[in-house]
Structure formats: structure tokens, C-alpha cells
PDB file of C-alpha atoms in Angstrom:
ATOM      1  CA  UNK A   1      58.620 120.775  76.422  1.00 62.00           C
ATOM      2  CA  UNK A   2      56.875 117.378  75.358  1.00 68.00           C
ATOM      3  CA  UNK A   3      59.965 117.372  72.101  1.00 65.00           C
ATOM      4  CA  UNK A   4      62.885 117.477  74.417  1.00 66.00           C
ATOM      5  CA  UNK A   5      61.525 115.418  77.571  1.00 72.00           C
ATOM      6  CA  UNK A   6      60.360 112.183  75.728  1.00 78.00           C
ATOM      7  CA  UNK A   7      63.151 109.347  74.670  1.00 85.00           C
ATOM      8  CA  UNK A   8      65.463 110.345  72.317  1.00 85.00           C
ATOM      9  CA  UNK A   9      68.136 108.821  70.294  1.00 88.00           C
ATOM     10  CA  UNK A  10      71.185 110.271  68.057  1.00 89.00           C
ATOM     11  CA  UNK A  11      73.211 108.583  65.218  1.00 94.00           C
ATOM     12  CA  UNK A  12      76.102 111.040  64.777  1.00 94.00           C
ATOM     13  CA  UNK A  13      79.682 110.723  63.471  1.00 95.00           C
ATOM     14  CA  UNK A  14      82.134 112.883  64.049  1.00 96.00           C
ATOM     15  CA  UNK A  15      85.621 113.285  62.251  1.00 96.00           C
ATOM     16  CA  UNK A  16      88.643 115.338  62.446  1.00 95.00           C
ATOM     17  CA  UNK A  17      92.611 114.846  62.205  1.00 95.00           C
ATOM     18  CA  UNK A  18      94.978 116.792  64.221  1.00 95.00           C
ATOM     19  CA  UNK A  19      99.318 116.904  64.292  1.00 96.00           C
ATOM     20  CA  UNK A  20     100.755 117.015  67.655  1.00 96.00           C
ATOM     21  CA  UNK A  21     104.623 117.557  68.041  1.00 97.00           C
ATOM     22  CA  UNK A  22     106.440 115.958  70.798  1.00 98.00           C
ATOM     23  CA  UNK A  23     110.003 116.636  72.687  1.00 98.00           C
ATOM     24  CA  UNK A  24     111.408 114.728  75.136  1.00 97.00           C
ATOM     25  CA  UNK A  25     114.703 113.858  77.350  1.00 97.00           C
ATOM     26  CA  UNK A  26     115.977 111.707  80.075  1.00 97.00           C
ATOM     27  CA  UNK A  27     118.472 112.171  82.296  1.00 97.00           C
ATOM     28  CA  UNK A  28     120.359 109.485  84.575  1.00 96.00           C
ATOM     29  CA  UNK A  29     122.444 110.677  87.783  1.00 95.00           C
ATOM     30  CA  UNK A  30     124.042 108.527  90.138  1.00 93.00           C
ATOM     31  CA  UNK A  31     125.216 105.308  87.937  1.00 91.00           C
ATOM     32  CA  UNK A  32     122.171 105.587  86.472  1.00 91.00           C
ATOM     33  CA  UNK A  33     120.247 104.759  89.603  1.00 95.00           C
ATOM     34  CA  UNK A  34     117.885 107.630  89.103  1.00 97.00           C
ATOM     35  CA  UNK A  35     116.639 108.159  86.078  1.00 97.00           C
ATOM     36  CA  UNK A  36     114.214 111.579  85.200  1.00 97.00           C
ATOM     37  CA  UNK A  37     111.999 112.075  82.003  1.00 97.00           C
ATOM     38  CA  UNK A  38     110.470 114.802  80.952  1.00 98.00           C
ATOM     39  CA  UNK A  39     107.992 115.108  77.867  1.00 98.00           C
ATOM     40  CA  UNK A  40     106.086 118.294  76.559  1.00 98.00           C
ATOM     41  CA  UNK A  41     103.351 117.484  73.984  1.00 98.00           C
ATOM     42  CA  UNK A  42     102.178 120.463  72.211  1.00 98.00           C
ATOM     43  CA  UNK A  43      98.539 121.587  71.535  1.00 97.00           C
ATOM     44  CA  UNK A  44      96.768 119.843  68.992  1.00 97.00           C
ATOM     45  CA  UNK A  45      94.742 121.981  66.778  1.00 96.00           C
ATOM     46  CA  UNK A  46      91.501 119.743  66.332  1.00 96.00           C
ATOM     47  CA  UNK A  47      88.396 121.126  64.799  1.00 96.00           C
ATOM     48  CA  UNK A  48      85.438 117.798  64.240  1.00 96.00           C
ATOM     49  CA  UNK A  49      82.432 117.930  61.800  1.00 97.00           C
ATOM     50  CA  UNK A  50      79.134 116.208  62.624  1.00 95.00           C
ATOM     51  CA  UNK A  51      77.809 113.623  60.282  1.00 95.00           C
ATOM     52  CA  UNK A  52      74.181 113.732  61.762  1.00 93.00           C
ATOM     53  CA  UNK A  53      71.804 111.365  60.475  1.00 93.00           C
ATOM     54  CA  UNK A  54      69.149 111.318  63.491  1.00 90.00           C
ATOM     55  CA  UNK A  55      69.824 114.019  66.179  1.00 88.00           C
ATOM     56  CA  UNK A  56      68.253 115.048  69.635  1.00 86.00           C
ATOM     57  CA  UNK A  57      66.126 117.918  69.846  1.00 82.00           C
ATOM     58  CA  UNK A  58      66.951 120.554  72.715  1.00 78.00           C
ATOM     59  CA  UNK A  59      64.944 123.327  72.299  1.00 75.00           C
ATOM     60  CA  UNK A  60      61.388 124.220  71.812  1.00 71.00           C
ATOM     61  CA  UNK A  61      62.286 126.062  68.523  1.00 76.00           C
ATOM     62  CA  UNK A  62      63.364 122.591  67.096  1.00 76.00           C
ATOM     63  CA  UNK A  63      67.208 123.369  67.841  1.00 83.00           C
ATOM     64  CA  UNK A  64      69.124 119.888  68.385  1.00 86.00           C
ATOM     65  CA  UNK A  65      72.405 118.793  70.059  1.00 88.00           C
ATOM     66  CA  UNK A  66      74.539 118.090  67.029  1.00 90.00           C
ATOM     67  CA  UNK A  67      73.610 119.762  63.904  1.00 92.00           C
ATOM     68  CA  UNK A  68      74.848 117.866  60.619  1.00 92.00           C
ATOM     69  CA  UNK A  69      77.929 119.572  59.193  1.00 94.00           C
ATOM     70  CA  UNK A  70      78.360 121.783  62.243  1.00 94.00           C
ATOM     71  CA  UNK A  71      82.529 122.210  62.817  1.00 95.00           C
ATOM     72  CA  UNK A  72      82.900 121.910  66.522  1.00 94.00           C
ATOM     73  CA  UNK A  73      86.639 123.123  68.176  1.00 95.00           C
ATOM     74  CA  UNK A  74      88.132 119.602  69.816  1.00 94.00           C
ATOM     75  CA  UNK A  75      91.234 120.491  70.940  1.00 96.00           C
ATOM     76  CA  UNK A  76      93.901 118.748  72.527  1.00 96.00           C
ATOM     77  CA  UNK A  77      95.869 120.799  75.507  1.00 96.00           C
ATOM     78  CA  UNK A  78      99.221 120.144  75.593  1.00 98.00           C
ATOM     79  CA  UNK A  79     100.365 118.359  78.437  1.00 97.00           C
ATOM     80  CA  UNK A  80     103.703 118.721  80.569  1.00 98.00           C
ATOM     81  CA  UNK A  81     105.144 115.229  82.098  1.00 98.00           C
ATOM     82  CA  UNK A  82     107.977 114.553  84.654  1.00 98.00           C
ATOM     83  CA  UNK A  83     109.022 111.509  85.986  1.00 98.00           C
ATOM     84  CA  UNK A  84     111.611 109.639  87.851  1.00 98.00           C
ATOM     85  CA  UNK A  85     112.674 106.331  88.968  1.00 97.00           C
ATOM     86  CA  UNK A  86     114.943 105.587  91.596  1.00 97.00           C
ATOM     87  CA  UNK A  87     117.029 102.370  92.111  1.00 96.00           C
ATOM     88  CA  UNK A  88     116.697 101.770  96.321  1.00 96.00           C
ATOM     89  CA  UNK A  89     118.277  98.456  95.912  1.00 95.00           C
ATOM     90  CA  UNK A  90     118.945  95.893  92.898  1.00 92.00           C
ATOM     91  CA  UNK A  91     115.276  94.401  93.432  1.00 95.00           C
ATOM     92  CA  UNK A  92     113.084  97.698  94.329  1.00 96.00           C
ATOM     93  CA  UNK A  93     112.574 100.779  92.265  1.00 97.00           C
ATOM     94  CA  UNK A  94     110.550 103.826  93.205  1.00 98.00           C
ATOM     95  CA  UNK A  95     108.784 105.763  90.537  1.00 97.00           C
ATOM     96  CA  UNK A  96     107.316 109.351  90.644  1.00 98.00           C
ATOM     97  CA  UNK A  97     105.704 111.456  88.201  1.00 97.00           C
ATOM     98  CA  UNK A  98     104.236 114.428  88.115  1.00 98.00           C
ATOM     99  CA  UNK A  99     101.993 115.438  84.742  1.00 97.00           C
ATOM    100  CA  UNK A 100      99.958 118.573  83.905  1.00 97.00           C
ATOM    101  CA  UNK A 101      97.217 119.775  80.838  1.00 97.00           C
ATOM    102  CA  UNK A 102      97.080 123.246  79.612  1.00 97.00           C
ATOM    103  CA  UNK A 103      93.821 122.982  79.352  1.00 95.00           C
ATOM    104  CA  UNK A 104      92.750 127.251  79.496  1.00 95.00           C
ATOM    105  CA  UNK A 105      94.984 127.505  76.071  1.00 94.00           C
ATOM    106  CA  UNK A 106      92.458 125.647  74.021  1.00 95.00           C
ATOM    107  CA  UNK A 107      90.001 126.697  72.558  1.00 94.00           C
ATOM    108  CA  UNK A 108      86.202 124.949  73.693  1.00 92.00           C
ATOM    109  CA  UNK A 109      83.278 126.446  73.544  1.00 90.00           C
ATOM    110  CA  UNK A 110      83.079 126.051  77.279  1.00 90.00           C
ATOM    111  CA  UNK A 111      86.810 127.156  78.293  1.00 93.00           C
ATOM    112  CA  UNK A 112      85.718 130.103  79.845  1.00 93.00           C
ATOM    113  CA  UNK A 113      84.332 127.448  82.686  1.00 93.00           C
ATOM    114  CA  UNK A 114      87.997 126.416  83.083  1.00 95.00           C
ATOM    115  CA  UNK A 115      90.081 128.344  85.415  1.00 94.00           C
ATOM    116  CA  UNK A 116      92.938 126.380  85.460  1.00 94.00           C
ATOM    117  CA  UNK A 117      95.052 123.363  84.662  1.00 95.00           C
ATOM    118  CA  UNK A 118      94.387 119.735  85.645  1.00 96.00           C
ATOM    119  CA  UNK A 119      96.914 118.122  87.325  1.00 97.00           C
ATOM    120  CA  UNK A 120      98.401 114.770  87.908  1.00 97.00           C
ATOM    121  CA  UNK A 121     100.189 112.945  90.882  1.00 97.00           C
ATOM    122  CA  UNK A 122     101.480 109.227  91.133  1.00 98.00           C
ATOM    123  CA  UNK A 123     103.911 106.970  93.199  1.00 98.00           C
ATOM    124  CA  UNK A 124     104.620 103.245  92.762  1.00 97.00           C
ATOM    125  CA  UNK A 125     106.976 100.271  93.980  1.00 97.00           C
ATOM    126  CA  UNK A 126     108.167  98.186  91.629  1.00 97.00           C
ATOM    127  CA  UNK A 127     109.922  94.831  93.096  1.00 97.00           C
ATOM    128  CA  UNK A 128     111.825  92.080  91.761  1.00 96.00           C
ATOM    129  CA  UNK A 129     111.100  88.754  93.363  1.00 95.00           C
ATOM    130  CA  UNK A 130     113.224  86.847  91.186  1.00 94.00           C
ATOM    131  CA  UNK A 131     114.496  86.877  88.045  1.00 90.00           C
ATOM    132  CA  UNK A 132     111.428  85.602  86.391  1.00 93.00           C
ATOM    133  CA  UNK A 133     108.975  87.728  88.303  1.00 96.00           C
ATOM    134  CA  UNK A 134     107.889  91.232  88.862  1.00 96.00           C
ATOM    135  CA  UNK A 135     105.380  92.934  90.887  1.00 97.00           C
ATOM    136  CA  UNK A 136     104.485  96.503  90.896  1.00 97.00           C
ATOM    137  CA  UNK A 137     101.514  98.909  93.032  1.00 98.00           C
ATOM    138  CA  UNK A 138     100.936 102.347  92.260  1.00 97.00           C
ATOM    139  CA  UNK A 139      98.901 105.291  93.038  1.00 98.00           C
ATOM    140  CA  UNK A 140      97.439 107.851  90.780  1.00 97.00           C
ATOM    141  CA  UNK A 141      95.741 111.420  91.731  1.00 97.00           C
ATOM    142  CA  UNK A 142      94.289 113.537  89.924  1.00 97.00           C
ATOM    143  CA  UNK A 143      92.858 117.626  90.779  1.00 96.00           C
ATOM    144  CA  UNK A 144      90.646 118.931  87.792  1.00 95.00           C
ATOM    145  CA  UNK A 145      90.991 122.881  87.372  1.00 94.00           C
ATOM    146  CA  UNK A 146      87.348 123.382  86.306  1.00 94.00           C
ATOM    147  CA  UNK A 147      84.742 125.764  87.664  1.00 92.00           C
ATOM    148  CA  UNK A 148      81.367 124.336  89.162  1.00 89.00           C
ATOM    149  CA  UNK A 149      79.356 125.701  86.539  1.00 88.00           C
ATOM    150  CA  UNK A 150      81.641 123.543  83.844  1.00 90.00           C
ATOM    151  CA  UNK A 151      79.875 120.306  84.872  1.00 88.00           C
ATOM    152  CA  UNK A 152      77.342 118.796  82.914  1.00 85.00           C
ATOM    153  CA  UNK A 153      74.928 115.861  82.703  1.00 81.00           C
ATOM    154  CA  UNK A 154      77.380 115.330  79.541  1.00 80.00           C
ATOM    155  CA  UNK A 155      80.365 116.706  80.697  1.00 84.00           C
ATOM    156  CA  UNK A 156      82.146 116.531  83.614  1.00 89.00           C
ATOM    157  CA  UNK A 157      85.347 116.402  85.309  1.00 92.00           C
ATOM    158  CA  UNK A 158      86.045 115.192  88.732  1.00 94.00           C
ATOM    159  CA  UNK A 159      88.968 114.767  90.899  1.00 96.00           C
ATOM    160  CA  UNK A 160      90.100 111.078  91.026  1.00 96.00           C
ATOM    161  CA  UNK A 161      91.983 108.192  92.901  1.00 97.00           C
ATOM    162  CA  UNK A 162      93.363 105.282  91.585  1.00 97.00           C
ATOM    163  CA  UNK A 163      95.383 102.539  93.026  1.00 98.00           C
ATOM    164  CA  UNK A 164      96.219 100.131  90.334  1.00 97.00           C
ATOM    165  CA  UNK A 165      98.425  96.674  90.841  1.00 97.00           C
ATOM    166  CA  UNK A 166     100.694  94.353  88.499  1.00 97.00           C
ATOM    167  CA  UNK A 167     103.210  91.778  87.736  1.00 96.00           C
ATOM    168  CA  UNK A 168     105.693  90.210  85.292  1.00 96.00           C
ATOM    169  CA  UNK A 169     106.417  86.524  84.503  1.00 96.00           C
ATOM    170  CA  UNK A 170     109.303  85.172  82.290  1.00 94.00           C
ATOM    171  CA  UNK A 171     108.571  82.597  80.688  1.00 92.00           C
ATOM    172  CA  UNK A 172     111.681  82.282  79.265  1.00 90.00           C
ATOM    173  CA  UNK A 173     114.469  84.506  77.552  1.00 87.00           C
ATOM    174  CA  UNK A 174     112.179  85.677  74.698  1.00 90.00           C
ATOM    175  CA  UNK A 175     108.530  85.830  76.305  1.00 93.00           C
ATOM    176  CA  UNK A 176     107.199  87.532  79.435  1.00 94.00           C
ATOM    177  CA  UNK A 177     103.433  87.494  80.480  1.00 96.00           C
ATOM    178  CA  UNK A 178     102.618  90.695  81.629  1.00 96.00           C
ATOM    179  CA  UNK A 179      99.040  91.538  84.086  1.00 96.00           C
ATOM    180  CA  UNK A 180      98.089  94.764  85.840  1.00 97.00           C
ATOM    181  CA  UNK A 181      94.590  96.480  86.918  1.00 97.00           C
ATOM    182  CA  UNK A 182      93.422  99.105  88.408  1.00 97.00           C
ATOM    183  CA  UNK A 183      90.370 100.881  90.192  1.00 97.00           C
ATOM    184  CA  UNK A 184      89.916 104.749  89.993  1.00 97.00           C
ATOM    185  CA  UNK A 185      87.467 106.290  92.443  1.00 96.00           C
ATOM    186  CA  UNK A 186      85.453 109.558  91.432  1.00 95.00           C
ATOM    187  CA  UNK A 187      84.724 112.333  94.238  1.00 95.00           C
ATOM    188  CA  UNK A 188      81.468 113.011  93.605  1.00 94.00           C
ATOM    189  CA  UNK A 189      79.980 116.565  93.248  1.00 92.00           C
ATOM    190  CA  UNK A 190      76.597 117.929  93.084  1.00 92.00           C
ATOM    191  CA  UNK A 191      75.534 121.130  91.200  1.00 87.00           C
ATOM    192  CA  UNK A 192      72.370 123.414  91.830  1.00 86.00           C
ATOM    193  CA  UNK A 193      70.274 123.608  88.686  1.00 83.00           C
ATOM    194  CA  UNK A 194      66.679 124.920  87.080  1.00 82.00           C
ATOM    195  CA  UNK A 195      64.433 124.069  85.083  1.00 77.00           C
ATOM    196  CA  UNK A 196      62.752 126.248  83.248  1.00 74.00           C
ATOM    197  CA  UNK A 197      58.641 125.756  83.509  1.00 73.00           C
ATOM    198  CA  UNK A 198      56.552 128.169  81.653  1.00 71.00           C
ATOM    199  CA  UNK A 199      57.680 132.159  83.402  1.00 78.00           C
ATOM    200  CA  UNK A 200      59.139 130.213  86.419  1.00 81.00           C
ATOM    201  CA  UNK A 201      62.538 128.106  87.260  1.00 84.00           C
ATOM    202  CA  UNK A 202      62.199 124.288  88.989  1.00 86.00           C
ATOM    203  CA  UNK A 203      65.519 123.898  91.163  1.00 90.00           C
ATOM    204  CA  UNK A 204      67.084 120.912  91.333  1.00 88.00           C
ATOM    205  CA  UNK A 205      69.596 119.211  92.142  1.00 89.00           C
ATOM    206  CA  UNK A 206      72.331 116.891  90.158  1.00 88.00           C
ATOM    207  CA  UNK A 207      75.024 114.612  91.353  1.00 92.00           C
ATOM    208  CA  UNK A 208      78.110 113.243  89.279  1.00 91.00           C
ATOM    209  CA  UNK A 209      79.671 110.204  90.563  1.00 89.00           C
ATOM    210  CA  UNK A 210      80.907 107.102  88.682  1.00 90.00           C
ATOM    211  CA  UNK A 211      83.755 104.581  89.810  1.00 92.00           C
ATOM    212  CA  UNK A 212      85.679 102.772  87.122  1.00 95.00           C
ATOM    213  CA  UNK A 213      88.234  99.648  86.685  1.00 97.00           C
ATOM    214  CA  UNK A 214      89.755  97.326  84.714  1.00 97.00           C
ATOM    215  CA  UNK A 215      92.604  94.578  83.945  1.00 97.00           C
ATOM    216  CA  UNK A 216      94.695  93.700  80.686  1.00 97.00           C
ATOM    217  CA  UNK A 217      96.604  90.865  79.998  1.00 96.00           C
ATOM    218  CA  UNK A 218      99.758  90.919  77.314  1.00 95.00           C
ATOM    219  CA  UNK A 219     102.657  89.020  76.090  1.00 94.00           C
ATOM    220  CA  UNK A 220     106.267  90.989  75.490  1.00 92.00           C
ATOM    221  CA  UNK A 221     108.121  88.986  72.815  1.00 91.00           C
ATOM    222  CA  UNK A 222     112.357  89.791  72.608  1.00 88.00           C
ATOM    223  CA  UNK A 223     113.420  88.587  69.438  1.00 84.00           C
ATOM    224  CA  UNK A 224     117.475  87.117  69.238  1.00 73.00           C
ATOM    225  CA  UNK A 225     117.155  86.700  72.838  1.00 52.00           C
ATOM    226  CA  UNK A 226     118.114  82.946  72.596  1.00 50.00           C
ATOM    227  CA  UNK A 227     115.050  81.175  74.231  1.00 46.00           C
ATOM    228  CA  UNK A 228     115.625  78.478  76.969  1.00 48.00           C
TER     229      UNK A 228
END
């Protein structure tokens, strides 16, 4: 197993182009203090070809991870989003939304290891301190619908928290400065594997965990807004 232990490297490119439809519609009740959207994106239809110039060797019969000019399925589930925002007073809105991925409909090589649809949950406050500034804090949840034997040194799929913070700064009448971030938090999981050693099998063990964050920073110009 000397091929597929030692360091490897790959230098693959992989291309594809897909069309996804999308409807949509809001709805505003109450003087338009609650406001519901809804959005269904269809299933994208995504097939990718390797461009494989160097590859990484998997098997002892010289089989590799991405074979050049192999067509690979990609697709994109389509998704199912709700969400509402409520006006509690004229400085503090409450959001909700509630999104889902059809993710057993595609068609992966590994689907069967699906056995059902990842789901979506988030809250947040948005307040106005003034007119020229905005703050917001949210909360996003997330419950993957894959099996244990779907995860992967590779690929994997975790459940998920994220809290995530921002705010909005007039400037003027034309330009607002705009910062957020966030923080998601991974629940880590750990699958039983083997290695295969000659006529026996090496168990193991394998744990996925990862955290992730990260801010942005933007500008929102309104044009014939009549700057101050």
C-alpha cells in the first residue's frame, strides 16, 4: 500500500454549467407589519468533467481519485425557503425563516447514504437605534439528513450553530456602511472504520469537527437620494 500511503498531490479542474429556475412571492398582512416570503429553487441538473493533469492514486491496481475526462453527477437539490419578518414596534423587527434541501432527489453517487433532507432554522432582532444606525443578531441551525456511513475524510456533513452579529451606519442620504460576522460551530462526530492490511481489517477510529467564522465589510450606494 506504499502508492496510496506516501504524500500525494492532485492538479484537477473540474467544469460544468447547470440552469436553475426560481419562483417566488411575498405576502404582507397587517399594514404590512408582517411580511412572509417564500422561494422554491428547482433542481439543477449538473453533471462536471475532470481535467486531470496529476491525480492521486487510491488503489493498489493504480486506480486514482479523479480520472481525466471522467463525467461526475454534481447536482444541485432544490431547496424550499420561508421567511417572515414582523414589525414589534417602529425600531425592532423580528425575522424567522425556515429553509429546506431536497437533497434524496439528486442524483450522487453516494445518495443512497442520504436518508433525508437537511434542514434549516434561524431567528434574529433587528433594531433601529437611530436613524443613522442599525444593529442586528441572529441565530442559524442547521440538522443534516445523512446516514453515518455518508461521512468521509472528504465529505462530510454535520449539524451546525451559528450566531452571527451586525450593524448599519448612514453616512448620509446616499451611502450606508454596512458590517456583520458570524461564527458557526460544528457538532462533531466520529465514525468506526478499517483498514484493510494484507487478509485482515485495522479498526480505527475518525473524528470530523471543524469551527468556522468570518466578517465582511460593504458600502450600499442610493443613487437620486439627494446626499446631505
Amino acid at each position: 500500500v506504499a502508492a496510496q500511503t506516501m504524500d500525494q498531490e492532485a492538479d484537477v479542474v473540474q467544469t460544468g454549467s447547470g440552469f436553475t429556475p426560481i419562483a417566488g412571492l411575498n405576502l404582507s398582512f397587517m399594514e404590512d407589519k408582517l411580511n412572509i416570503g417564500i422561494k422554491y429553487e428547482f433542481k439543477t441538473n449538473l453533471e462536471i468533467t475532470n481535467e486531470t493533469a496529476s491525480d492521486v492514486i487510491t488503489g493498489s491496481d493504480g486506480s486514482s481519485m479523479f480520472p481525466d475526462k471522467e463525467v461526475i453527477n454534481a447536482d444541485m437539490p432544490a431547496m424550499l425557503s420561508i421567511g417572515a419578518k414582523y414589525q414589534i414596534t417602529d425600531a425592532l423587527n423580528v425575522h424567522a425563516g425556515f429553509h429546506t434541501y431536497f437533497d434524496t432527489k439528486v442524483n450522487w453517487k453516494n445518495v443512497a447514504e442520504i436518508e433525508g433532507n437537511s434542514m434549516e432554522y434561524a431567528l434574529g432582532l433587528e433594531y433601529n437605534i437611530s436613524e443613522k444606525l442599525l444593529v442586528s443578531a441572529g441565530w442559524l441551525g442547521t440538522k443534516t439528513g445523512v446516514k453515518d456511513t455518508y461521512h468521509t475524510d472528504l465529505s462530510y456533513s454535520l449539524n451546525t450553530n451559528s450566531i452571527g452579529g451586525g450593524g448599519a451606519f448612514a453616512i448620509n442620504n446616499m451611502i450606508t456602511i454596512q458590517l456583520g460576522g458570524f461564527m458557526t460551530m460544528y457538532q462533531d462526530f466520529t465514525a468506526n472504520k478499517s483498514y484493510p492490511l494484507g487478509d485482515a481489517a485495522v479498526p480505527f477510529k475518525e473524528t470530523y469537527k471543524k469551527s468556522a467564522w468570518g466578517v465582511g465589510i460593504g458600502l450600499d450606494f442610493t443613487f437620486g437620494g439627494g446626499g446631505e
